[in-house]
Coordinates of C-alpha atoms and ligand atoms in Angstrom, one line a residue:
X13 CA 72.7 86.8 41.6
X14 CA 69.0 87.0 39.7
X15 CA 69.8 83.4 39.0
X16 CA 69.5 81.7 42.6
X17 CA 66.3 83.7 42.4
X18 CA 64.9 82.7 39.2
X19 CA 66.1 79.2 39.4
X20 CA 64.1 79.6 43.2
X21 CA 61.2 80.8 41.7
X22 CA 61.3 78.6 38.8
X23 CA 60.8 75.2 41.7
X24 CA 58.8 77.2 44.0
X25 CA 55.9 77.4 41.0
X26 CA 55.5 73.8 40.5
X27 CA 54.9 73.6 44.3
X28 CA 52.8 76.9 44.2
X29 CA 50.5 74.9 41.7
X30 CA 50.0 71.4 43.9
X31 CA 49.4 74.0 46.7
X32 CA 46.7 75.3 45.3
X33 CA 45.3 72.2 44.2
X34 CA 45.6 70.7 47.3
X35 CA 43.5 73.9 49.2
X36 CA 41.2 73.9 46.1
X37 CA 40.2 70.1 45.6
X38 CA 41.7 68.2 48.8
X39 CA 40.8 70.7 51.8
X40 CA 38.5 68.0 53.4
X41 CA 40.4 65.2 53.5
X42 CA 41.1 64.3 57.1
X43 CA 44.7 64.0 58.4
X44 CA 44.5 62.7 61.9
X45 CA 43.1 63.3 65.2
X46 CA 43.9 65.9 67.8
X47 CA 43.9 64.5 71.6
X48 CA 43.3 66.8 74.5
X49 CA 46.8 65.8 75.5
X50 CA 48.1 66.7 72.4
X51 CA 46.7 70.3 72.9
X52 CA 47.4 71.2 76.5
X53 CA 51.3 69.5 76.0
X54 CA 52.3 72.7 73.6
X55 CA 50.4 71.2 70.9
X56 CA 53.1 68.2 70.1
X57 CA 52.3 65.9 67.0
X58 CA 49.6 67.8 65.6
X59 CA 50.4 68.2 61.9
X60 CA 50.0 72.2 61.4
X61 CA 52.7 73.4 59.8
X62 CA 53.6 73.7 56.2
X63 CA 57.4 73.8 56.0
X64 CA 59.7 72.9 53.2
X65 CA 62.7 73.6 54.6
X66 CA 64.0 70.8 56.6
X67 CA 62.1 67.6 58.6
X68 CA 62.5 66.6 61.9
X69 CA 62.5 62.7 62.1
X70 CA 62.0 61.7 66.2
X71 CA 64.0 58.6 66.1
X72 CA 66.5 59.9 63.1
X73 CA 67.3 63.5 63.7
X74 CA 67.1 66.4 60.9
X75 CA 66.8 65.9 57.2
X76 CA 67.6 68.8 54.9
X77 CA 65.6 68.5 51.9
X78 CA 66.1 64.7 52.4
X79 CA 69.5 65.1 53.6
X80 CA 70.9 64.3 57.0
X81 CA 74.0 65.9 58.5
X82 CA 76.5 63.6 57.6
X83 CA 75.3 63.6 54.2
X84 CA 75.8 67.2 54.0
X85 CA 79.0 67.1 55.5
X86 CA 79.9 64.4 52.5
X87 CA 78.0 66.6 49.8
X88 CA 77.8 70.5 50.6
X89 CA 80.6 72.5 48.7
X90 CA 83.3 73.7 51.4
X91 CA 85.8 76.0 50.5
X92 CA 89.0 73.3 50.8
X93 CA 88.7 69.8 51.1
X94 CA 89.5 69.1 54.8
X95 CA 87.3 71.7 55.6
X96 CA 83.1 71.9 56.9
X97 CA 80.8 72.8 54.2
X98 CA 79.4 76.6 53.7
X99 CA 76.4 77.6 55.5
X100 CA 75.7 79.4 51.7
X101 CA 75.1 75.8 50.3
X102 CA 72.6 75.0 52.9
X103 CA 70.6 78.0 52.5
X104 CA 71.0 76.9 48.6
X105 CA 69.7 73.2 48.7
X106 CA 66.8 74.9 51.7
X107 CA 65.5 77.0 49.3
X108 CA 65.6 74.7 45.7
X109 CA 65.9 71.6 47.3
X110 CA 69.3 71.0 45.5
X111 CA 72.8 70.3 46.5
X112 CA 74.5 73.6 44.8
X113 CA 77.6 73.5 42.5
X114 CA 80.5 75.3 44.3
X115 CA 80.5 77.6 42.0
X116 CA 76.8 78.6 43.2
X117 CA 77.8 79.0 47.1
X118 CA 80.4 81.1 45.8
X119 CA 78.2 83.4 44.4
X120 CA 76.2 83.5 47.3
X121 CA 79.0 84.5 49.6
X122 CA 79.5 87.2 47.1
X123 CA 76.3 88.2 46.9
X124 CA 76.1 88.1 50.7
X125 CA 79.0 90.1 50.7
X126 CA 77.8 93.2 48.7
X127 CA 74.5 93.0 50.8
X128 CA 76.2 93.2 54.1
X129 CA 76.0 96.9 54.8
X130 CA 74.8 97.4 57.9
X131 CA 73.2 101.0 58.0
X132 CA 74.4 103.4 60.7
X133 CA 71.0 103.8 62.9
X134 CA 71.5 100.3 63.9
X135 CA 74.8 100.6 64.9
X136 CA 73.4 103.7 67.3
X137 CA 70.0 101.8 68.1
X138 CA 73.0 99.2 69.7
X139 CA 75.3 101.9 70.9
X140 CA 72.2 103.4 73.0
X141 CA 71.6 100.2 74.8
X142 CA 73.4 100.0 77.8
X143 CA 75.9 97.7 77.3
X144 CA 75.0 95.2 79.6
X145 CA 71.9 94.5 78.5
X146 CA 71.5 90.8 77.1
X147 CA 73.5 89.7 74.1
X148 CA 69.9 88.7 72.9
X149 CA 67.9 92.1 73.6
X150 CA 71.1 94.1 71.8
X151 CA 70.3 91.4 68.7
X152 CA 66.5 91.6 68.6
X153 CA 66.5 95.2 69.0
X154 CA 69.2 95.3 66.1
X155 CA 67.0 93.3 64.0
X156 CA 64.1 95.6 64.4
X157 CA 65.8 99.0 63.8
X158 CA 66.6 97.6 60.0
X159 CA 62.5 96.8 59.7
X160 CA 63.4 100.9 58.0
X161 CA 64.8 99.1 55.1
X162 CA 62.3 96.6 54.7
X163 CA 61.5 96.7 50.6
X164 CA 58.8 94.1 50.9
X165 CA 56.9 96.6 53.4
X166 CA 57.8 99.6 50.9
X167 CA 55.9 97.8 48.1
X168 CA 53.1 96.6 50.3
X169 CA 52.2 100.2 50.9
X170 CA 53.2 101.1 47.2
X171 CA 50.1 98.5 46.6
X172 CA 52.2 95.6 44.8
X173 CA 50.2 92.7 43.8
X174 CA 50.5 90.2 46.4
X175 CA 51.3 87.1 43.6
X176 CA 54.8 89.3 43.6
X177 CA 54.8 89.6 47.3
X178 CA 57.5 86.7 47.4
X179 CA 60.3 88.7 45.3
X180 CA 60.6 91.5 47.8
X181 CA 60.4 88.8 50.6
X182 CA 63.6 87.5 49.2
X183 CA 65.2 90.7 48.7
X184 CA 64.7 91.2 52.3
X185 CA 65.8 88.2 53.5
X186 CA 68.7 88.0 51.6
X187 CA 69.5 91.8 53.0
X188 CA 69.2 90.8 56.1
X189 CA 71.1 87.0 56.3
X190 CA 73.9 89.2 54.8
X191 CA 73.8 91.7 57.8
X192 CA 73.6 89.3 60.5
X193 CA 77.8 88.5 61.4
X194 CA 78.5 92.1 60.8
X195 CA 75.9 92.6 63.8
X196 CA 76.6 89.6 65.7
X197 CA 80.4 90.5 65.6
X198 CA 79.5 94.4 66.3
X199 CA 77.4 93.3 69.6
X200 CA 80.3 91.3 70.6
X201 CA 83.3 92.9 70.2
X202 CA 81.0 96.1 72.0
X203 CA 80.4 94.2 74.9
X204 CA 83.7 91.8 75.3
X205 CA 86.5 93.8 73.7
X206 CA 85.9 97.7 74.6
X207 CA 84.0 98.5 71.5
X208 CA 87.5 97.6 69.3
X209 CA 85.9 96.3 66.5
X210 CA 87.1 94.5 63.2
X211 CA 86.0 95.7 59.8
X212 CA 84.3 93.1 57.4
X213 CA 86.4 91.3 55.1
X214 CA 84.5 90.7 51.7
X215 CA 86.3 88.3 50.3
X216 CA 85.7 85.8 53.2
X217 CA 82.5 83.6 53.3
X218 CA 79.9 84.3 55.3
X219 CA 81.0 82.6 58.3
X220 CA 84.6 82.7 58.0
X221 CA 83.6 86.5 57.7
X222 CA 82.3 86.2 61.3
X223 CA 84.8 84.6 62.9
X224 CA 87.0 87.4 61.6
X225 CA 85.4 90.1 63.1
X226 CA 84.6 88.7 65.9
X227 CA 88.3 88.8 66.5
X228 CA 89.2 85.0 65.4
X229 CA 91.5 84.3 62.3
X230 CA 92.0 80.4 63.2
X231 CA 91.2 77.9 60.4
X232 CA 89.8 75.6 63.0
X233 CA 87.6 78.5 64.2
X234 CA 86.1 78.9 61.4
X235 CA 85.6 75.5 60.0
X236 CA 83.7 75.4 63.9
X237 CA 81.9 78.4 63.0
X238 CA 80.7 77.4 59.4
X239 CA 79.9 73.7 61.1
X240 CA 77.7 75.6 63.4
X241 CA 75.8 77.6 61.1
X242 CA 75.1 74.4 59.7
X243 CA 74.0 72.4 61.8
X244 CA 71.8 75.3 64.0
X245 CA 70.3 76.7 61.0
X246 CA 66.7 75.1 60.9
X247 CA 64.4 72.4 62.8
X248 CA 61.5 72.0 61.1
X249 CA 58.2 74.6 61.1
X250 CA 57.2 73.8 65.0
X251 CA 59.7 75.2 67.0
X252 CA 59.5 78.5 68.7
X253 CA 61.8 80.3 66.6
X254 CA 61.0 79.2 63.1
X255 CA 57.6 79.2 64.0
X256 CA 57.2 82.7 65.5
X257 CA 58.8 83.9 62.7
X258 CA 56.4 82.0 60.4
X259 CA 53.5 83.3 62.8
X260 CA 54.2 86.8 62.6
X261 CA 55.1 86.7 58.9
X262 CA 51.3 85.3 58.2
X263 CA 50.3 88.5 59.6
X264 CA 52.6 90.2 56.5
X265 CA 54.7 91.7 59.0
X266 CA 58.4 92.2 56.9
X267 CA 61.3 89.8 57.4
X268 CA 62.9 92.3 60.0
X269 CA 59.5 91.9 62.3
X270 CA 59.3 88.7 61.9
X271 CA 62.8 87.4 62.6
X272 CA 62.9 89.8 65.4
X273 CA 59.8 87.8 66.6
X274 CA 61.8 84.3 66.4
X275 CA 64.8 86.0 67.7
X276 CA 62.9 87.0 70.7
X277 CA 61.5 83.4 71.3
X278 CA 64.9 81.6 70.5
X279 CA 66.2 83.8 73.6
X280 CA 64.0 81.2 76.1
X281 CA 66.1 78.8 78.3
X282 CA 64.3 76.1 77.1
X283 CA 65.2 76.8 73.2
X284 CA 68.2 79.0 72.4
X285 CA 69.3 80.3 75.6
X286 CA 69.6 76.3 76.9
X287 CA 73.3 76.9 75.3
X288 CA 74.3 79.2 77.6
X289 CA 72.3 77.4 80.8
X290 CA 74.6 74.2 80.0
X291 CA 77.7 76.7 80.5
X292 CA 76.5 78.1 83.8
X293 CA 74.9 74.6 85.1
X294 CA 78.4 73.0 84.1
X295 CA 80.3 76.1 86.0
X296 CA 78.0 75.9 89.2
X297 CA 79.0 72.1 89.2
X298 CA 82.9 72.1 88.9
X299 CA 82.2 75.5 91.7
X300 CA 79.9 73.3 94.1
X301 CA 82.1 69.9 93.5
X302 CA 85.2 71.6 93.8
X303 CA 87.0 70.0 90.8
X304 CA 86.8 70.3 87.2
X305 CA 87.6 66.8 86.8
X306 CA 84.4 65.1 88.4
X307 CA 84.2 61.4 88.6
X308 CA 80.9 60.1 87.5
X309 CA 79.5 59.4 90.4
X310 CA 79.8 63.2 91.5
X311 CA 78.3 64.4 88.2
X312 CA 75.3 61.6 88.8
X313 CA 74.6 63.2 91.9
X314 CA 74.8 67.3 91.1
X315 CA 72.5 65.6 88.6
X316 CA 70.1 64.3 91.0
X317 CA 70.3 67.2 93.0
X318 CA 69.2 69.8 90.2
X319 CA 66.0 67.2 89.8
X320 CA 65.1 67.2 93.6
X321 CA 65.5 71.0 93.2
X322 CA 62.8 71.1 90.6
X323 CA 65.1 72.6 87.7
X324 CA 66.1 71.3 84.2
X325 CA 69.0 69.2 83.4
X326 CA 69.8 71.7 80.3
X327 CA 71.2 70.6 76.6
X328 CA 69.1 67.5 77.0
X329 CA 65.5 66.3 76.3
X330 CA 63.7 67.5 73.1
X331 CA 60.3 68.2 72.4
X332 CA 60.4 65.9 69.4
X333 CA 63.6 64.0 69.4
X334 CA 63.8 60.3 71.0
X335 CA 67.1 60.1 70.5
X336 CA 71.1 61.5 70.9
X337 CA 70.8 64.9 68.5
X338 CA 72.7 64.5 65.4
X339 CA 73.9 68.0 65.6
X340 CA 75.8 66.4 69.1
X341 CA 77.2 64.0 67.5
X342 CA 78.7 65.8 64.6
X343 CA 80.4 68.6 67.4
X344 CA 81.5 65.6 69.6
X345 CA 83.2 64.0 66.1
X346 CA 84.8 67.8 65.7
X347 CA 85.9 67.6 69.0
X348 CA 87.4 64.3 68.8
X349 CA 88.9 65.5 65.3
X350 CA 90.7 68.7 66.9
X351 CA 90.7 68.7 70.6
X352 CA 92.9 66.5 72.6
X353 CA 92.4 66.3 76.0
X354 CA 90.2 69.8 77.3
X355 CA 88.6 69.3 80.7
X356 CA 85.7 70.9 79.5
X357 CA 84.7 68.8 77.1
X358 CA 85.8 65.7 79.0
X359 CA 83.1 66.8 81.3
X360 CA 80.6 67.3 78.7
X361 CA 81.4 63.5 77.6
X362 CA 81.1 62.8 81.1
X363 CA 77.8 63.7 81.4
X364 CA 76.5 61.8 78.4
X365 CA 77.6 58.7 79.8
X366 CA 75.6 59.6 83.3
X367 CA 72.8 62.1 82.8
X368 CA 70.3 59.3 80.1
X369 CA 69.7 56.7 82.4
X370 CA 69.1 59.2 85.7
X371 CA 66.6 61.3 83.4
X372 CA 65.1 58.3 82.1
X373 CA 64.5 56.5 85.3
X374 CA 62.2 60.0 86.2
X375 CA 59.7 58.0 84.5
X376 CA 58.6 61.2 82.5
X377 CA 61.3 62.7 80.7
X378 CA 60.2 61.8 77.1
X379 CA 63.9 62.4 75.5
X380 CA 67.0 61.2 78.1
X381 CA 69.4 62.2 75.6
X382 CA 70.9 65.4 74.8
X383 CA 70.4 68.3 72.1
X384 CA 72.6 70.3 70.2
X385 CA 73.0 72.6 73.4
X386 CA 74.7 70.0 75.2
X387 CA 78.0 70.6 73.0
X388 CA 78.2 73.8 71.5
X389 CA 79.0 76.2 74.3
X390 CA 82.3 73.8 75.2
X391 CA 83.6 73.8 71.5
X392 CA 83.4 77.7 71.1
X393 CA 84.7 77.8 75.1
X394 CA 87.6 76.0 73.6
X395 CA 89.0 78.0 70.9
X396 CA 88.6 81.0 73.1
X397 CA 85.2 82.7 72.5
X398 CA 84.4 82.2 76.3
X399 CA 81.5 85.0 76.5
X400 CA 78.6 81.9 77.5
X401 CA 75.7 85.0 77.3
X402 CA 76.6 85.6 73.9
X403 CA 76.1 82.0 73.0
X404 CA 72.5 82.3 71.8
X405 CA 73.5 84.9 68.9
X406 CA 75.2 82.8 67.2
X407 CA 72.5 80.3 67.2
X408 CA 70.3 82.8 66.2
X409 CA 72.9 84.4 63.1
X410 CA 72.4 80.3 61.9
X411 CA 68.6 80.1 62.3
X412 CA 68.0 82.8 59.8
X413 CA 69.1 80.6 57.0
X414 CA 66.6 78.2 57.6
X415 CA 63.3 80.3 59.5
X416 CA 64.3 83.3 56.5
X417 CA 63.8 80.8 53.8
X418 CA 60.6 79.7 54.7
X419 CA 59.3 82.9 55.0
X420 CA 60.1 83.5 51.4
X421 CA 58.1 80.3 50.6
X422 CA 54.9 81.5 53.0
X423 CA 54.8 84.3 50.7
X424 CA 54.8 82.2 47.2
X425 CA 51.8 80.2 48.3
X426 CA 50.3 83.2 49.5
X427 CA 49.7 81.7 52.8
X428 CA 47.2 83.3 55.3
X429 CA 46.8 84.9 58.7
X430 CA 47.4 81.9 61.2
X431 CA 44.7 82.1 63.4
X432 CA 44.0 78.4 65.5
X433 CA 40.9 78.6 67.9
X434 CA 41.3 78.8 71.3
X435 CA 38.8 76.9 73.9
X436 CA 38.2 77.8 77.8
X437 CA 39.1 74.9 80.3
X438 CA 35.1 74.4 80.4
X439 CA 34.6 73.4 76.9
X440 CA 38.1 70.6 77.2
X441 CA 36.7 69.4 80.3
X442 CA 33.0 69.0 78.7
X443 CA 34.6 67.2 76.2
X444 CA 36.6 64.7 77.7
X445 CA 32.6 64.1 79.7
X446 CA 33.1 65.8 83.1
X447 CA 31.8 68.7 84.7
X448 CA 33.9 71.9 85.2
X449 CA 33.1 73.8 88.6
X450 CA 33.5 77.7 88.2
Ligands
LIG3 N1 65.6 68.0 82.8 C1 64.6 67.9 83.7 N2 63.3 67.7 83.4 C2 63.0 67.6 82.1 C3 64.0 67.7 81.1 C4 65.4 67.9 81.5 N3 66.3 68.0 80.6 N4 63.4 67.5 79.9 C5 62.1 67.4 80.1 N5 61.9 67.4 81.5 C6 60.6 67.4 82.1 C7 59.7 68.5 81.7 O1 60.0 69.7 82.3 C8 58.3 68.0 82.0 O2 58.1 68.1 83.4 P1 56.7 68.4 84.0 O3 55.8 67.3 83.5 O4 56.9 68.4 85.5 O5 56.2 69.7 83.4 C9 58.5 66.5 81.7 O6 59.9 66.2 81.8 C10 58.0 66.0 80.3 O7 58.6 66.8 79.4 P2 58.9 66.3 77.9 O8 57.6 66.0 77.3 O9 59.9 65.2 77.9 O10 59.6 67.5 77.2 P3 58.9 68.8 76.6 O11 58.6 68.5 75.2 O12 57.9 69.4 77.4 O13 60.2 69.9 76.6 C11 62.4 70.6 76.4 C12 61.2 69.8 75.8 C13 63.5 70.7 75.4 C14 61.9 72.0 76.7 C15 62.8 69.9 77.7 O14 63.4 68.6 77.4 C16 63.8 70.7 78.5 O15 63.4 71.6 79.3 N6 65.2 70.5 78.3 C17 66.2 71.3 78.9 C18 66.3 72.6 78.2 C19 67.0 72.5 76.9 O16 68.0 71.8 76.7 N7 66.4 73.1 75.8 C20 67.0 73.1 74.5 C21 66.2 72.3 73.5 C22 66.9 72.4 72.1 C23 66.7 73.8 71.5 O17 65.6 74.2 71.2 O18 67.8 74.5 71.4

């Protein structure tokens, strides 16, 4: 498909040229200024990042390229008209900041498709963990053992010229997006179903392909699984996994490194993993209450109680987000589309209605409402994929499309090392005025 790559290209050289312009001619120009605060709260607000992707709006939610989710829904290409739209025309409209024909996401899938082999090694780098090792360290470790393949590193050491870095940065990634549900689906059906696992189906897109072998043949399984590729597939430049990828691509590490590197960070209970903590937080309540059907006023206090004990409510707060995640909303308008009456779920709702204002009277919980996590696990839990600890790699099959991309973009503008300074607690504390004792 040399076209999605040209026609990438093509758009990514206008940009390329306004980069350089803007390094060249603007690089004084002052865009703010940084508070101590700002710095010693995970660096929040601080413009750093250069990340074409997707934006995250605090009081809005995500935009794709301008788009929000339900404007995707509306506009992606899906495969029938009741359906969710592909994850292919996402990555499409990520990487050329256009809403793709459906005759382009087609050729994606098939191009996808003919990419997917996953080479042998891996399979034994998986068999030789034991198998109950983390979903997460099985997928990382996965991820790395195809680093072998890596045609961008093959050409760095061939000595390519780094203005053509980019084209084997896309090979790569497109390599590797491709190989992701064959892995996923290999990891589970090791782990959950006795090592009986399905053989890819090429005809089938690339998410319907993993709800295939991952054992489920539903069409409402995988209209879920192509919503959540979706609506999991990027979040802006800052957070940990897009931006650990983007970190330890500056360093010209190849796609499988770097991924590996956002992979590893997405598996932290207060990003990825937070899909699985809702599951087990949920199960310890129904356990400790005694009922799957708590009333409010239960659910307010098992709330309360996981305060006092110092822990975090999880699937809710954000980092950036002042508001209820769009990506909850669109699960809770699946749910509502498909799902009539599961307890689950009706928990899940429950907890919406109770949990804002008890975080929000805590006085400093930025974010009272909840994230994508809050919904997801509760949806798949639904149609049957129960395994909560494998949760987090599906989130992280989604986040390639997005972190993936913008690696491919670091490399056209030639971006450098990332290297911030770093300061001891003396030189903050001279500069807010007051002495530090040693
Ligand atoms: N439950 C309890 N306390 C919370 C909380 C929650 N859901 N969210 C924030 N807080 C606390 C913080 O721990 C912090 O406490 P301290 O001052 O004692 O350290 C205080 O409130 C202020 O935090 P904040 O500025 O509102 O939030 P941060 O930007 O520091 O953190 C996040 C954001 C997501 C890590 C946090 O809200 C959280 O831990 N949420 C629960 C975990 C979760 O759902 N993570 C998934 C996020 C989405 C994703 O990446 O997938």
């Amino acid at each position: 498909m040399e076209y999605i790559k040209n026609r990438f290209y093509e758009k990514a050289m206008k940009n390329m040229a306004d980069f350089h312009k803007l390094r060249r001619d603007y690089g004084d120009v002052v865009l703010g200024q940084v508070t101590i605060d700002q710095v010693l709260s995970g660096m929040k607000g601080i413009p750093a990042l250069l990340t074409e992707t997707s934006k995250l709006d605090a009081n809005e939610g995500i935009r794709f390229r301008g788009y929000s989710l339900p404007e995707l829904q509306q506009k992606l290409p899906k495969l029938e008209e009741e359906g969710e739209p592909l994850p292919e025309g996402l990555f499409y409209l990520m990487m050329i900041g256009e809403i793709p024909e459906k005759e382009d996401v087609l050729n994606i899938s098939k191009d996808w498709a003919t990419r997917a082999h996953v080479p042998q090694h891996t399979f034994d780098v998986i068999n030789a963990l034991p198998k109950n090792s983390r979903p997460m360290t099985q997928f990382s470790a996965a991820i790395i053992s195809m680093a072998y393949d890596s045609v961008f590193m093959k050409a760095y050491r061939a000595g390519v010229n780094k203005k053509f870095y980019w084209d084997f940065m896309y090979e790569d990634i497109m390599n590797l997006i491709a190989r992701l549900p064959r892995i996923a689906a290999y990891i589970y059906r090791r782990i959950y179903h006795n090592g009986n696992h399905i053989e890819p189906n090429p005809t089938l897109d690339w998410a319907g392909n993993l709800a295939h072998m991952m054992g489920f043949d539903s069409v409402e399984v995988k209209r879920l699984l192509r919503l959540y590729m979706v609506i999991h597939a990027d979040h802006e430049g800052g957070n940990v996994s897009a931006h650990a990828t983007h970190l330890v691509g500056s360093a010209l590490s190849n796609a499988y490194y770097s991924f590996a590197a956002g992979m590893v960070g997405l598996a932290g209970p207060l990003h990825g993993f937070a899909n699985q903590e809702v599951m087990d937080w949920m199960a310890e309540m129904i356990q400790q209450l005694g009922t799957d059907e708590p009333t409010d006023s239960q659910i307010a206090a098992y709330i309360e109680q996981t305060l006092i004990q110092g822990r975090v409510v999880p699937g809710y707060g954000h980092a950036v987000l002042r508001i209820t995640d769009p990506r909850f909303t669109v699960q809770q308008q699946f749910a509502e589309k498909y799902i009539v009456n599961d307890k689950l779920i009706n928990v899940v709702n429950a907890i919406y209605r109770v949990a804002p204002p008890i975080l929000e009277a805590t006085g400093k919980i930025k974010n009272p409402w909840p994230n994508v996590d809050a919904f997801s696990g509760s949806l798949l839990n639904h149609y049957g994929i129960t395994e909560s600890n494998f949760y987090t790699v599906l989130f992280g099959v989604s986040r390639s499309l997005g972190v993936l991309s913008s690696l491919v973009f670091d490399r056209v503008y030639g971006l450098p090392l990332e290297r911030p300074s770093s300061q001891t607690l003396s030189w903050f504390m001279n500069k807010a005025g007051i002495k530090h004792e040693e």
